[in-house]
Coordinates of C-alpha atoms in Angstrom, one line a residue:
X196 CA 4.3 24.2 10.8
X197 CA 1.9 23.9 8.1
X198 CA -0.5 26.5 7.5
X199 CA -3.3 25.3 9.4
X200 CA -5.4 27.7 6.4
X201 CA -5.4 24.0 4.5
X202 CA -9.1 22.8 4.5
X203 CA -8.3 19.4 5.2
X204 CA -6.0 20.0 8.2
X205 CA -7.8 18.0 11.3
X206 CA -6.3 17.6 14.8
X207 CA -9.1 15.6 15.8
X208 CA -10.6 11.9 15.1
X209 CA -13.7 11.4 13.7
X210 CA -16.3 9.5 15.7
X211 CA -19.7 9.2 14.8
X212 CA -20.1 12.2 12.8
X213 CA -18.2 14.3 16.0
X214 CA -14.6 16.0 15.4
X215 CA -13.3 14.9 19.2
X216 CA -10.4 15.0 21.1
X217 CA -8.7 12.4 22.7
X218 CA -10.4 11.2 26.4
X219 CA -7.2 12.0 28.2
X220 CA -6.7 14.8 26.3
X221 CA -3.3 13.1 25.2
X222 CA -1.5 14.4 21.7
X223 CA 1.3 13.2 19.6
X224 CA 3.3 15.7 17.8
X225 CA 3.5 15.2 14.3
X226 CA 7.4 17.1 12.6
X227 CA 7.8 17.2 8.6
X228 CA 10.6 14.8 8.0
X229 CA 12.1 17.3 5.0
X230 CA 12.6 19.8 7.9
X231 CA 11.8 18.7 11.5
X232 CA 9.3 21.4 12.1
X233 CA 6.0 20.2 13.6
X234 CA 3.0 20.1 11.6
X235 CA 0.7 19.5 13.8
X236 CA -1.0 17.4 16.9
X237 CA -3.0 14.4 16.9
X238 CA -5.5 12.9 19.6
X239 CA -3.6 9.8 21.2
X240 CA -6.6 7.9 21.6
X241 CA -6.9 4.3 22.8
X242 CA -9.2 1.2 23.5
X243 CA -12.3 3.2 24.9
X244 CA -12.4 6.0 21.8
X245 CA -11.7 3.3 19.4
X246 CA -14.5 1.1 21.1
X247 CA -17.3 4.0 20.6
X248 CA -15.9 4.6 17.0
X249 CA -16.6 0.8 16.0
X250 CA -20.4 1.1 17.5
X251 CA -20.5 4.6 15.6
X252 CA -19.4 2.2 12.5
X253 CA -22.2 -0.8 13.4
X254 CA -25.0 1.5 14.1
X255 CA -24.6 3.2 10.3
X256 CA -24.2 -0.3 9.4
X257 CA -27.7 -1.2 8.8
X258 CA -29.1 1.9 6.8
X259 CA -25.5 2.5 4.7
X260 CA -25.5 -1.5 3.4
X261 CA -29.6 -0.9 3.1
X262 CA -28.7 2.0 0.3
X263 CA -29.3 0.7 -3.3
X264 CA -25.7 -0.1 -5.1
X265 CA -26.4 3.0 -7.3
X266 CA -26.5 5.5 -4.2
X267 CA -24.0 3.8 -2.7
X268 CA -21.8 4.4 -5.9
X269 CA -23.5 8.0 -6.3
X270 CA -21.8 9.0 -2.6
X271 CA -18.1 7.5 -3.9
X272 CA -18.3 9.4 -7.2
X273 CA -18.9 12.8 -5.0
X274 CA -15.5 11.4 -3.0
X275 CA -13.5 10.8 -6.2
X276 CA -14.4 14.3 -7.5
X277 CA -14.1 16.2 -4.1
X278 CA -10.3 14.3 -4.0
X279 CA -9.8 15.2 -7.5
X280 CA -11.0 19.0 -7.3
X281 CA -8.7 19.1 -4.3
X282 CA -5.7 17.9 -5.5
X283 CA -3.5 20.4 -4.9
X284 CA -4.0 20.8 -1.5
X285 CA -4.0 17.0 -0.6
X286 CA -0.9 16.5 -2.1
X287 CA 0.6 19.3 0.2
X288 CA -0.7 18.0 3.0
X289 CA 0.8 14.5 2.4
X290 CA 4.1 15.8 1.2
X291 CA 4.7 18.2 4.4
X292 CA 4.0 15.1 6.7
X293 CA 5.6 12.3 4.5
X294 CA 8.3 14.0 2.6
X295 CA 7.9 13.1 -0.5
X296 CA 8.3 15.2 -4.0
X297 CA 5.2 17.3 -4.3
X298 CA 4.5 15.6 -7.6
X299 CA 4.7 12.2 -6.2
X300 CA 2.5 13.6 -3.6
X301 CA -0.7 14.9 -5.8
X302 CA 0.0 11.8 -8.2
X303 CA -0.4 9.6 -5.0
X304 CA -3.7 11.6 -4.3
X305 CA -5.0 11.5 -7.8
X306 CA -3.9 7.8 -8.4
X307 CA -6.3 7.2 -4.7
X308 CA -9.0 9.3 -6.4
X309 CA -8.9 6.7 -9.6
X310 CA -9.6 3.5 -7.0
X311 CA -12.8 5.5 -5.3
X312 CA -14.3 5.8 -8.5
X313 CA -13.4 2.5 -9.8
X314 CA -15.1 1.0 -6.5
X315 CA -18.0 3.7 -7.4
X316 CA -18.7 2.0 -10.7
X317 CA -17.8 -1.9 -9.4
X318 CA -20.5 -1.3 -6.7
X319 CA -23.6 -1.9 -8.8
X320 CA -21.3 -4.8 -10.5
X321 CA -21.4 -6.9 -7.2
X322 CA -23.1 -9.7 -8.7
X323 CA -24.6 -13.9 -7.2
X324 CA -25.6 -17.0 -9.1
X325 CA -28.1 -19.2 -9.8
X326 CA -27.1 -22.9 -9.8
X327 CA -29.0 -25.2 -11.8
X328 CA -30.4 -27.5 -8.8
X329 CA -30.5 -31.0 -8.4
X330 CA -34.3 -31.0 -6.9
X331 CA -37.1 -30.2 -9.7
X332 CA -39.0 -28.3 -6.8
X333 CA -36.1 -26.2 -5.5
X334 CA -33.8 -23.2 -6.6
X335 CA -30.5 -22.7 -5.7
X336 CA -29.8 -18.7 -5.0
X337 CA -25.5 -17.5 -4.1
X338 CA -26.0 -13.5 -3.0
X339 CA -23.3 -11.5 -1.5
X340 CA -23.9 -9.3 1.6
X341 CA -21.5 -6.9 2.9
X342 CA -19.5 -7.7 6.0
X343 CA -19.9 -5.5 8.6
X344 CA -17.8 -3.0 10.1
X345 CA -14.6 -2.9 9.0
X346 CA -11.5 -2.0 10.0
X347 CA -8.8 0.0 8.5
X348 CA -5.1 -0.2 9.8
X349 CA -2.6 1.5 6.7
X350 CA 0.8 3.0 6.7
X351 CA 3.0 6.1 6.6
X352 CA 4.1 5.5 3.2
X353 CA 1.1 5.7 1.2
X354 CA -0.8 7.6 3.9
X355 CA -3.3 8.8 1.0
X356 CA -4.1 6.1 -1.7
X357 CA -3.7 3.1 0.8
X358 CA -6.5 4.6 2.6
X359 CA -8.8 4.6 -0.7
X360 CA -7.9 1.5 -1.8
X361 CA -9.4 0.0 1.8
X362 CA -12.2 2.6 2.2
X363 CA -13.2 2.6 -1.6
X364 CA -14.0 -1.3 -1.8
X365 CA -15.2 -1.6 1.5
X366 CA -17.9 1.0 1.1
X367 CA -19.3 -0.3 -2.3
X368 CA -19.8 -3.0 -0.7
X369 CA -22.0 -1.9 2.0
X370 CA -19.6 -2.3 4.8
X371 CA -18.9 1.0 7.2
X372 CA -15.2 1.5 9.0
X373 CA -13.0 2.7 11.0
X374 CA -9.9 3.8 10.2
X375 CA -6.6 3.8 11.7
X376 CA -3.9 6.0 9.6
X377 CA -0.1 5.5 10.6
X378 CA 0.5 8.4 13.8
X379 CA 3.9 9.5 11.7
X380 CA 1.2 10.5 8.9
X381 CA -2.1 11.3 10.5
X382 CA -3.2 14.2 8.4
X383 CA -4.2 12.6 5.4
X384 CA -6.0 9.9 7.0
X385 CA -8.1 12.4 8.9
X386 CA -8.2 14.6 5.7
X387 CA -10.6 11.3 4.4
X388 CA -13.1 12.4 7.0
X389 CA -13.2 16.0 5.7
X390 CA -13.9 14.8 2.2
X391 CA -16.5 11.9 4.1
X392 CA -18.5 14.8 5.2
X393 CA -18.6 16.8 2.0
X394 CA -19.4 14.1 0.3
X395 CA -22.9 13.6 2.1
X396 CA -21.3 10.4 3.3
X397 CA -24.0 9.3 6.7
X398 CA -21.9 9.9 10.1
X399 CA -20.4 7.2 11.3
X400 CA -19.7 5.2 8.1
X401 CA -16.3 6.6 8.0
X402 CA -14.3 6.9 11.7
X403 CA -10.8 7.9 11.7
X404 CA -8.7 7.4 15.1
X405 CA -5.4 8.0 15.7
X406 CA -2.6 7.0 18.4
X407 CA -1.2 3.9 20.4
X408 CA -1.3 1.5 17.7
X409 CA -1.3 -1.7 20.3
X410 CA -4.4 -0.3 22.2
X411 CA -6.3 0.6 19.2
X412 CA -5.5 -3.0 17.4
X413 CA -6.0 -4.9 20.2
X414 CA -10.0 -3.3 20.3
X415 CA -10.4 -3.7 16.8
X416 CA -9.0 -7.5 17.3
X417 CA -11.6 -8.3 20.6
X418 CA -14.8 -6.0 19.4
X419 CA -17.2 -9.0 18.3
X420 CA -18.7 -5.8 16.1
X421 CA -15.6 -5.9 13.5
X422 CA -16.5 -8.4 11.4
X423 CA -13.1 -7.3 8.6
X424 CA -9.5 -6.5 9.8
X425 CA -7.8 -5.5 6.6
X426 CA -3.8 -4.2 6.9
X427 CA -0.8 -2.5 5.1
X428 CA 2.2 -2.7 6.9
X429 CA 5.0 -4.8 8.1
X430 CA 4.8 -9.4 7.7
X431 CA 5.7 -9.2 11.5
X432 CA 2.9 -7.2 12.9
X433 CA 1.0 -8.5 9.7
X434 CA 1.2 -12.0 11.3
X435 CA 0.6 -11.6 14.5
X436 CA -3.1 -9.5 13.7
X437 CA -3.6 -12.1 11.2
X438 CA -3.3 -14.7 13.8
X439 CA -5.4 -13.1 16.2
X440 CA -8.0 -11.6 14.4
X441 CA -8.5 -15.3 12.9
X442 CA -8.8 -17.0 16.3
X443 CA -11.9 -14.3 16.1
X444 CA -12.7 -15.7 12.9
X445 CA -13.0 -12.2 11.6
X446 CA -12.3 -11.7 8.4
X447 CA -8.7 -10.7 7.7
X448 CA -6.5 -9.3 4.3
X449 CA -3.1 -8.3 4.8
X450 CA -0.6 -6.4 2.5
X451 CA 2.7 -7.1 3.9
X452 CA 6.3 -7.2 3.4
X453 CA 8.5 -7.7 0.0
X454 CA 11.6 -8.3 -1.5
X455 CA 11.4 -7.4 -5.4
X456 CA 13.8 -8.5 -7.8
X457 CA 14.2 -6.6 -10.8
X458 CA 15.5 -8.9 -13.3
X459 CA 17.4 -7.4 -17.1
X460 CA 18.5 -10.0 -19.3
X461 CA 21.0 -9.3 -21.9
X462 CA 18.2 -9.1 -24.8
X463 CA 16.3 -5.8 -22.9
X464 CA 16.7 -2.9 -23.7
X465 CA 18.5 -1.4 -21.4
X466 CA 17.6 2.6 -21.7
X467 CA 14.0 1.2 -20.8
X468 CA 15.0 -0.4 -18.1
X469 CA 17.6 1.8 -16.6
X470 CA 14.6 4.1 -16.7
X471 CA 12.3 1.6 -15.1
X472 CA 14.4 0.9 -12.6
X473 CA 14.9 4.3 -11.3
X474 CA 11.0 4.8 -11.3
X475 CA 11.0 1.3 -9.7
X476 CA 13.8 1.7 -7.0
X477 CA 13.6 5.5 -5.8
X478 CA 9.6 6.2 -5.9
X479 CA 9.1 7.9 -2.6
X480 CA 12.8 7.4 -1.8
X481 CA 12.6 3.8 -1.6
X482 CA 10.3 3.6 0.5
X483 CA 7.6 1.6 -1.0
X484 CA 6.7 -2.1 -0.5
X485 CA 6.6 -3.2 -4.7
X486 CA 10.0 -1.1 -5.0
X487 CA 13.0 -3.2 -6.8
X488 CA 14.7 -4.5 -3.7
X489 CA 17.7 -6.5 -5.5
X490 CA 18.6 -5.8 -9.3
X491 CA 19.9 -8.7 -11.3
X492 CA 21.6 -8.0 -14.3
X493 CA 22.9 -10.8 -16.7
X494 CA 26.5 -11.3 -17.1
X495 CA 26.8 -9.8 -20.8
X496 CA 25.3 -6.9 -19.9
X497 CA 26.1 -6.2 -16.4
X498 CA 28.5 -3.3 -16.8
X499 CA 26.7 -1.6 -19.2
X500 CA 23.7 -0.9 -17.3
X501 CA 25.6 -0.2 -14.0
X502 CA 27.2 2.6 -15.7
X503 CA 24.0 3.7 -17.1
X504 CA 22.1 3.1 -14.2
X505 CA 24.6 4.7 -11.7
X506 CA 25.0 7.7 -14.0
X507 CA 21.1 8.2 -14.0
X508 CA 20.9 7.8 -10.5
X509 CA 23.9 10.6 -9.7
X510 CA 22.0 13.0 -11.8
X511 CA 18.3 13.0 -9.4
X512 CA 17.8 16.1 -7.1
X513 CA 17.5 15.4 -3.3
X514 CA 15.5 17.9 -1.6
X515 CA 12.7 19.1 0.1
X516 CA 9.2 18.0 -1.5
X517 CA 8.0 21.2 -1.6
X518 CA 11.0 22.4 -3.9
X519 CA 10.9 22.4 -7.6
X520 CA 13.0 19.5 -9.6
X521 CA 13.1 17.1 -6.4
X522 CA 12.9 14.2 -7.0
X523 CA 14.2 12.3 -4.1
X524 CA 12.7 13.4 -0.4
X525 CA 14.0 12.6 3.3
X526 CA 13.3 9.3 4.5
X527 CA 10.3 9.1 6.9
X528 CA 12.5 9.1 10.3
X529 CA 16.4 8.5 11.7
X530 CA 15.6 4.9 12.3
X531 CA 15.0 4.7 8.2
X532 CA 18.3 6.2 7.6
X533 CA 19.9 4.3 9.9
X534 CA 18.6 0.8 8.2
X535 CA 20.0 2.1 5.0
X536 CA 23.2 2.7 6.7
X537 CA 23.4 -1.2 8.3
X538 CA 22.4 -2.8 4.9
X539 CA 25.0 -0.3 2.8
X540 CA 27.8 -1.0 5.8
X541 CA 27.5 -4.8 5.5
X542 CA 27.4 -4.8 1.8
X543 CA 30.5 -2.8 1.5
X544 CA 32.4 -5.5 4.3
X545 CA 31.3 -8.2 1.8
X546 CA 32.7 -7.0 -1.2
X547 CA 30.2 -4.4 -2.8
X548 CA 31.1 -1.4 -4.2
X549 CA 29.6 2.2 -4.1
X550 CA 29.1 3.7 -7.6
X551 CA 27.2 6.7 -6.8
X552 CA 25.6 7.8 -3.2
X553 CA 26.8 6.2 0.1
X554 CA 26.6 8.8 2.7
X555 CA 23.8 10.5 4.6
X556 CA 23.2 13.7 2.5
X557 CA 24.5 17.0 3.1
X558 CA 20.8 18.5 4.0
X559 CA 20.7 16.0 7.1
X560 CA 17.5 15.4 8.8
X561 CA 16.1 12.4 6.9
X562 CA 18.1 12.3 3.4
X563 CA 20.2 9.9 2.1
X564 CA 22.5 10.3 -0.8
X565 CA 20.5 7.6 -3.7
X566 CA 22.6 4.7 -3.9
X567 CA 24.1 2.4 -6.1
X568 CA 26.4 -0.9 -5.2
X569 CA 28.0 -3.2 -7.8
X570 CA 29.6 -6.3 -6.3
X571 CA 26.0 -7.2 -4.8
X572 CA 26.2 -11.3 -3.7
X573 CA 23.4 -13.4 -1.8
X574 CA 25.5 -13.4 1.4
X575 CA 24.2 -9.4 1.8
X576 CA 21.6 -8.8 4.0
X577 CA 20.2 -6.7 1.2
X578 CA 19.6 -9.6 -0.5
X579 CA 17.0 -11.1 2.2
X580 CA 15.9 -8.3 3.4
X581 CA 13.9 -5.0 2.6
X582 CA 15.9 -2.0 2.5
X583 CA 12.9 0.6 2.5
X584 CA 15.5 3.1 1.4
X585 CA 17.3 4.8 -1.8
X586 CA 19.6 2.2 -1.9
X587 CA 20.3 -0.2 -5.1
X588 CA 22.4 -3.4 -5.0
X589 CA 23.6 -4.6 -8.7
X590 CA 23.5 -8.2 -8.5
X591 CA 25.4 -10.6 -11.5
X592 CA 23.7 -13.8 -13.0
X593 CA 24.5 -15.8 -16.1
X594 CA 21.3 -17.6 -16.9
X595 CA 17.6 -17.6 -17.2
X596 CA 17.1 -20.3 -14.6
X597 CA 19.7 -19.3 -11.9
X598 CA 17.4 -15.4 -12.3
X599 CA 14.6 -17.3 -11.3
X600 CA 15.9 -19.3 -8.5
X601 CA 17.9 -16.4 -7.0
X602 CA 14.5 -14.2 -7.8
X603 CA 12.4 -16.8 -5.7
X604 CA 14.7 -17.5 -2.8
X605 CA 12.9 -14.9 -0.3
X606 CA 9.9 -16.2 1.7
X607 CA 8.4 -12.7 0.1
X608 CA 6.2 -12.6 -3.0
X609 CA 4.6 -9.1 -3.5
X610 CA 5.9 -7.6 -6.5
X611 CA 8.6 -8.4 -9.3
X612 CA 10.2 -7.0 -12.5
X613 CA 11.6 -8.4 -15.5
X614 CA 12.9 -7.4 -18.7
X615 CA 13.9 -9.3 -22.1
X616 CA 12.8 -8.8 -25.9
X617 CA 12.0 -12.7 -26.0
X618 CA 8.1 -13.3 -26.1
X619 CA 9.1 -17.1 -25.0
X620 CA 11.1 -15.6 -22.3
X621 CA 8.2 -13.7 -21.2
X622 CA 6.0 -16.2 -20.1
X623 CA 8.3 -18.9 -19.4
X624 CA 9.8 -16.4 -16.5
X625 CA 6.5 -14.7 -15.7
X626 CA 4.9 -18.5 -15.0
X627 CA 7.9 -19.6 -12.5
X628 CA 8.3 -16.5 -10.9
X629 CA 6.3 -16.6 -7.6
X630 CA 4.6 -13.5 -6.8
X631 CA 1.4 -12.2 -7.0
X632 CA 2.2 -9.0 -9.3
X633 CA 4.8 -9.6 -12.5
X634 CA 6.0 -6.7 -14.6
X635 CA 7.8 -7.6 -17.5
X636 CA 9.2 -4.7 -19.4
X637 CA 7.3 -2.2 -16.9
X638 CA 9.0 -1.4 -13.5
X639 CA 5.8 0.9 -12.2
X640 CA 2.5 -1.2 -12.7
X641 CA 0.1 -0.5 -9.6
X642 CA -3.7 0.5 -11.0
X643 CA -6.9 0.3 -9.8
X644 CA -8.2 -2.1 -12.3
X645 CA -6.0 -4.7 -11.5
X646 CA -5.3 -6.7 -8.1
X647 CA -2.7 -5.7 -6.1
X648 CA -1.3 -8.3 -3.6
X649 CA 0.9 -11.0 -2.6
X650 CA 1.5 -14.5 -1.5
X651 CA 4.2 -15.9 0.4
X652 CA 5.1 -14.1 3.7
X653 CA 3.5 -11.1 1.5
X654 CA 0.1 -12.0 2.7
X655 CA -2.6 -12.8 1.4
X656 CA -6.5 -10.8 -0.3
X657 CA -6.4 -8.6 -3.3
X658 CA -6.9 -5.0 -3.4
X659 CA -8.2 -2.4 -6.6
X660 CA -9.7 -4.4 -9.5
X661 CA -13.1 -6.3 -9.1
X662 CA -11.4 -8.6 -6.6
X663 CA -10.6 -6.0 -4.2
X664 CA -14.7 -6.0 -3.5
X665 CA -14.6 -9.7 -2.8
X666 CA -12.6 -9.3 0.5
X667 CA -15.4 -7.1 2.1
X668 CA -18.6 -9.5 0.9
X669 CA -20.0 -12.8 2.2
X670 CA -21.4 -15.1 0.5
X671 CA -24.8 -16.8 1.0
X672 CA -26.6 -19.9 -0.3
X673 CA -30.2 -19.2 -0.4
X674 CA -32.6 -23.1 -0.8
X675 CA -35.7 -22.2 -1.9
X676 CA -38.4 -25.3 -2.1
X677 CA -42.1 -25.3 -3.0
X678 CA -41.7 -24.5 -6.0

């Protein structure tokens, strides 16, 4: 169990100001995934807790969005400090109940701390128009007005810097919320209220709930008082809160699904992106939604980077997060593992071959053995669908055009990679490659100053950069005549 000594260790939602329990007094157990020991307990709240926590959020409405921009930004800048002075004991927190490397962890904390203070800075940047009218006796006025309440559904993955990247933007803005954190990693989510409060953040602009995801959705969906529904998480569930929240006409932004190709032609060079494509496949154990999904390598080069790729791969520590040199952790739960296992079994049956990996790992629990598989072919289900797991098909192409169809055919477009010494290359591929996010010769390129999103079956609405404010602001046309 963790040592409940942590500072930012809450069993309790945060409502209003209030640290409360559940109303049934219901709890869901939270276990580390590294070792199967419980952490902790969370409130399993539903549609009546979630309901008070969105009036909590409306009635701070009013005097947070009345703030000026610079206090606004003064109360984030305390948040990105607190999370920064913190770091340490954030990233243990997150690494206990996710699983992944301690390092990963704090960097997942620190990078979160980076978009709070970039939304600090772009709140007094949140700028109208005038519009040269067409009447001599009129202006024409565009202002932008904060939203309303709104809320927050993110995942286990990123339990941390998903949060910030939601709660940041949404609170430059003006806008209050109401958080709901994943219940397989609660603890971080809630540890935002902690750091809320000492912040001087006014209760009720930040509410953190946890439990049954339907009942808690669904209130969020039918409150007339959230105005924003903004979530991480699968295209599935994506869709269908997309759909309803829309027939609300709330405003929605979704961060869904993807399918990244990571793309080496036989001009790269191929230490950088053996390299990249270890911090691009096995971040967090594969289990992130911009991770390289399907590696194609051109012909001429093909065996070459396997080898050095699979030899790479062989040489990473699998371990507990908490341990030092780990650099791959346990997958967040036995339905994980047992995804990687159907996608591995089915590309071994067509023809794929296992270079390094293949097995659950000897530590059991959640690890899995990082992967490699030659052989890869379209016909694999790992080439239409997400692993989420430390597994890497090698897929074989001969030229620039057939990398960009095979690249393309996936109704995804979140993230993708390519690398090539060719400047022509560059763009010509970056142009027809349809995604919202392109590296090319960079495998890792998430920051808060740029806009992470997707289109496609990836969703849709931007988030870090000074787009990431847009999605929380409305926009008003002010007519003034007598002039």
């Amino acid at each position: 169990m963790l040592n409940k000594s942590n500072p930012f260790m809450r069993e309790a939602n945060l409502i209003g100001g209030a640290w409360v329990a559940a109303d049934s007094g219901e709890t869901i157990t939270v276990t580390n995934p590294a070792t199967g020991a419980v952490v902790g307990t969370i409130p399993n709240v539903g549609r009546a807790e979630t309901k008070r926590a969105v009036e909590a959020a409306q009635a701070a409405f009013g005097p947070w969005a009345a703030k000026t921009a610079q206090e606004r930004g003064a109360a984030l800048h305390r948040l990105a400090n607190l999370i920064r002075d913190n770091a340490d004991a954030l990233g243990e927190l997150l690494t206990i109940e996710q699983g992944k490397p301690l390092a990963e962890g704090k960097g997942e904390v620190l990078g979160g701390a980076a978009y709070v203070q970039w939304f600090a800075e772009e709140a007094r940047r949140i700028y109208g128009d005038t519009i040269p009218s067409p009447w001599p006796s009129r202006r024409i006025l565009v202002t932008k007005e904060p939203v309303g309440v709104a809320a927050c559904i993110t995942p286990w993955n990123f339990p941390s810097s998903m949060i910030s990247r939601k709660v940041g933007a949404a609170l430059a803005a003006g806008c209050t919320v109401v958080v709901k954190p994943s219940e397989l990693t609660p603890f971080s989510g809630l540890a935002w209220g902690v750091l809320a409060k000492e912040a001087g953040i006014p209760d009720g602009v930040v509410n953190i709930v946890t439990g049954h995801p339907q009942a808690i959705g669904d209130e969020m969906i039918d409150n007339p008082l959230v105005r924003k529904l903004t979530f991480t998480g699968s295209t599935g569930v994506g869709k269908m809160l997309a759909s309803r929240a829309i027939a609300n006409m709330k405003r929605v932004s979704m961060e869904l699904g993807g399918n990244a190709p990571f793309i080496v032609f036989d001009d790269a060079d191929l230490d950088l992106a053996v390299s990249q494509a270890i911090a691009s496949k096995y971040r967090n154990a594969g289990q992130t939604c911009v991770c390289a999904n399907r590696i194609y390598v051109q012909a001429g080069v093909y065996d070459a980077f396997a080898e050095k790729f699979a030899a790479a791969v062989a040489a990473m520590k699998v371990g507990n997060g908490l341990e030092g040199g780990v650099v791959i952790g346990p997958l967040i739960d036995d339905r994980a593992v047992a995804k990687v296992e159907r996608h591995l079994a089915d590309a071994l049956s067509k023809g794929g071959v296992v270079l390094t990996g293949g097995k659950r790992h000897g530590l059991g629990h959640g690890f899995f053995e990082p992967t490699v598989v030659r052989n890869a072919t379209p016909e694999m289900i790992v080439s239409r669908e997400e692993t989420f797991g430390p597994l890497a098909p090698l897929f074989k192409f001969d030229t620039e055009q057939q990398a960009i169809d095979l690249a393309n055919a996936t109704e995804y477009g979140l993230a993708c990679y390519f690398f090539s010494k060719d400047l022509g290359r560059a763009f010509r591929v970056a142009e027809k490659l349809k995604y919202g996010q392109v590296g090319v010769n960079a495998g890792v390129i998430t920051t808060e100053v740029a806009p992470f999103g997707g289109v496609k079956d990836s969703g849709f609405g931007r988030e870090g950069s000074k787009y990431g404010v847009e999605d929380y602001l409305d926009m008003k046309y002010i007519c003034i005549d007598g002039i």
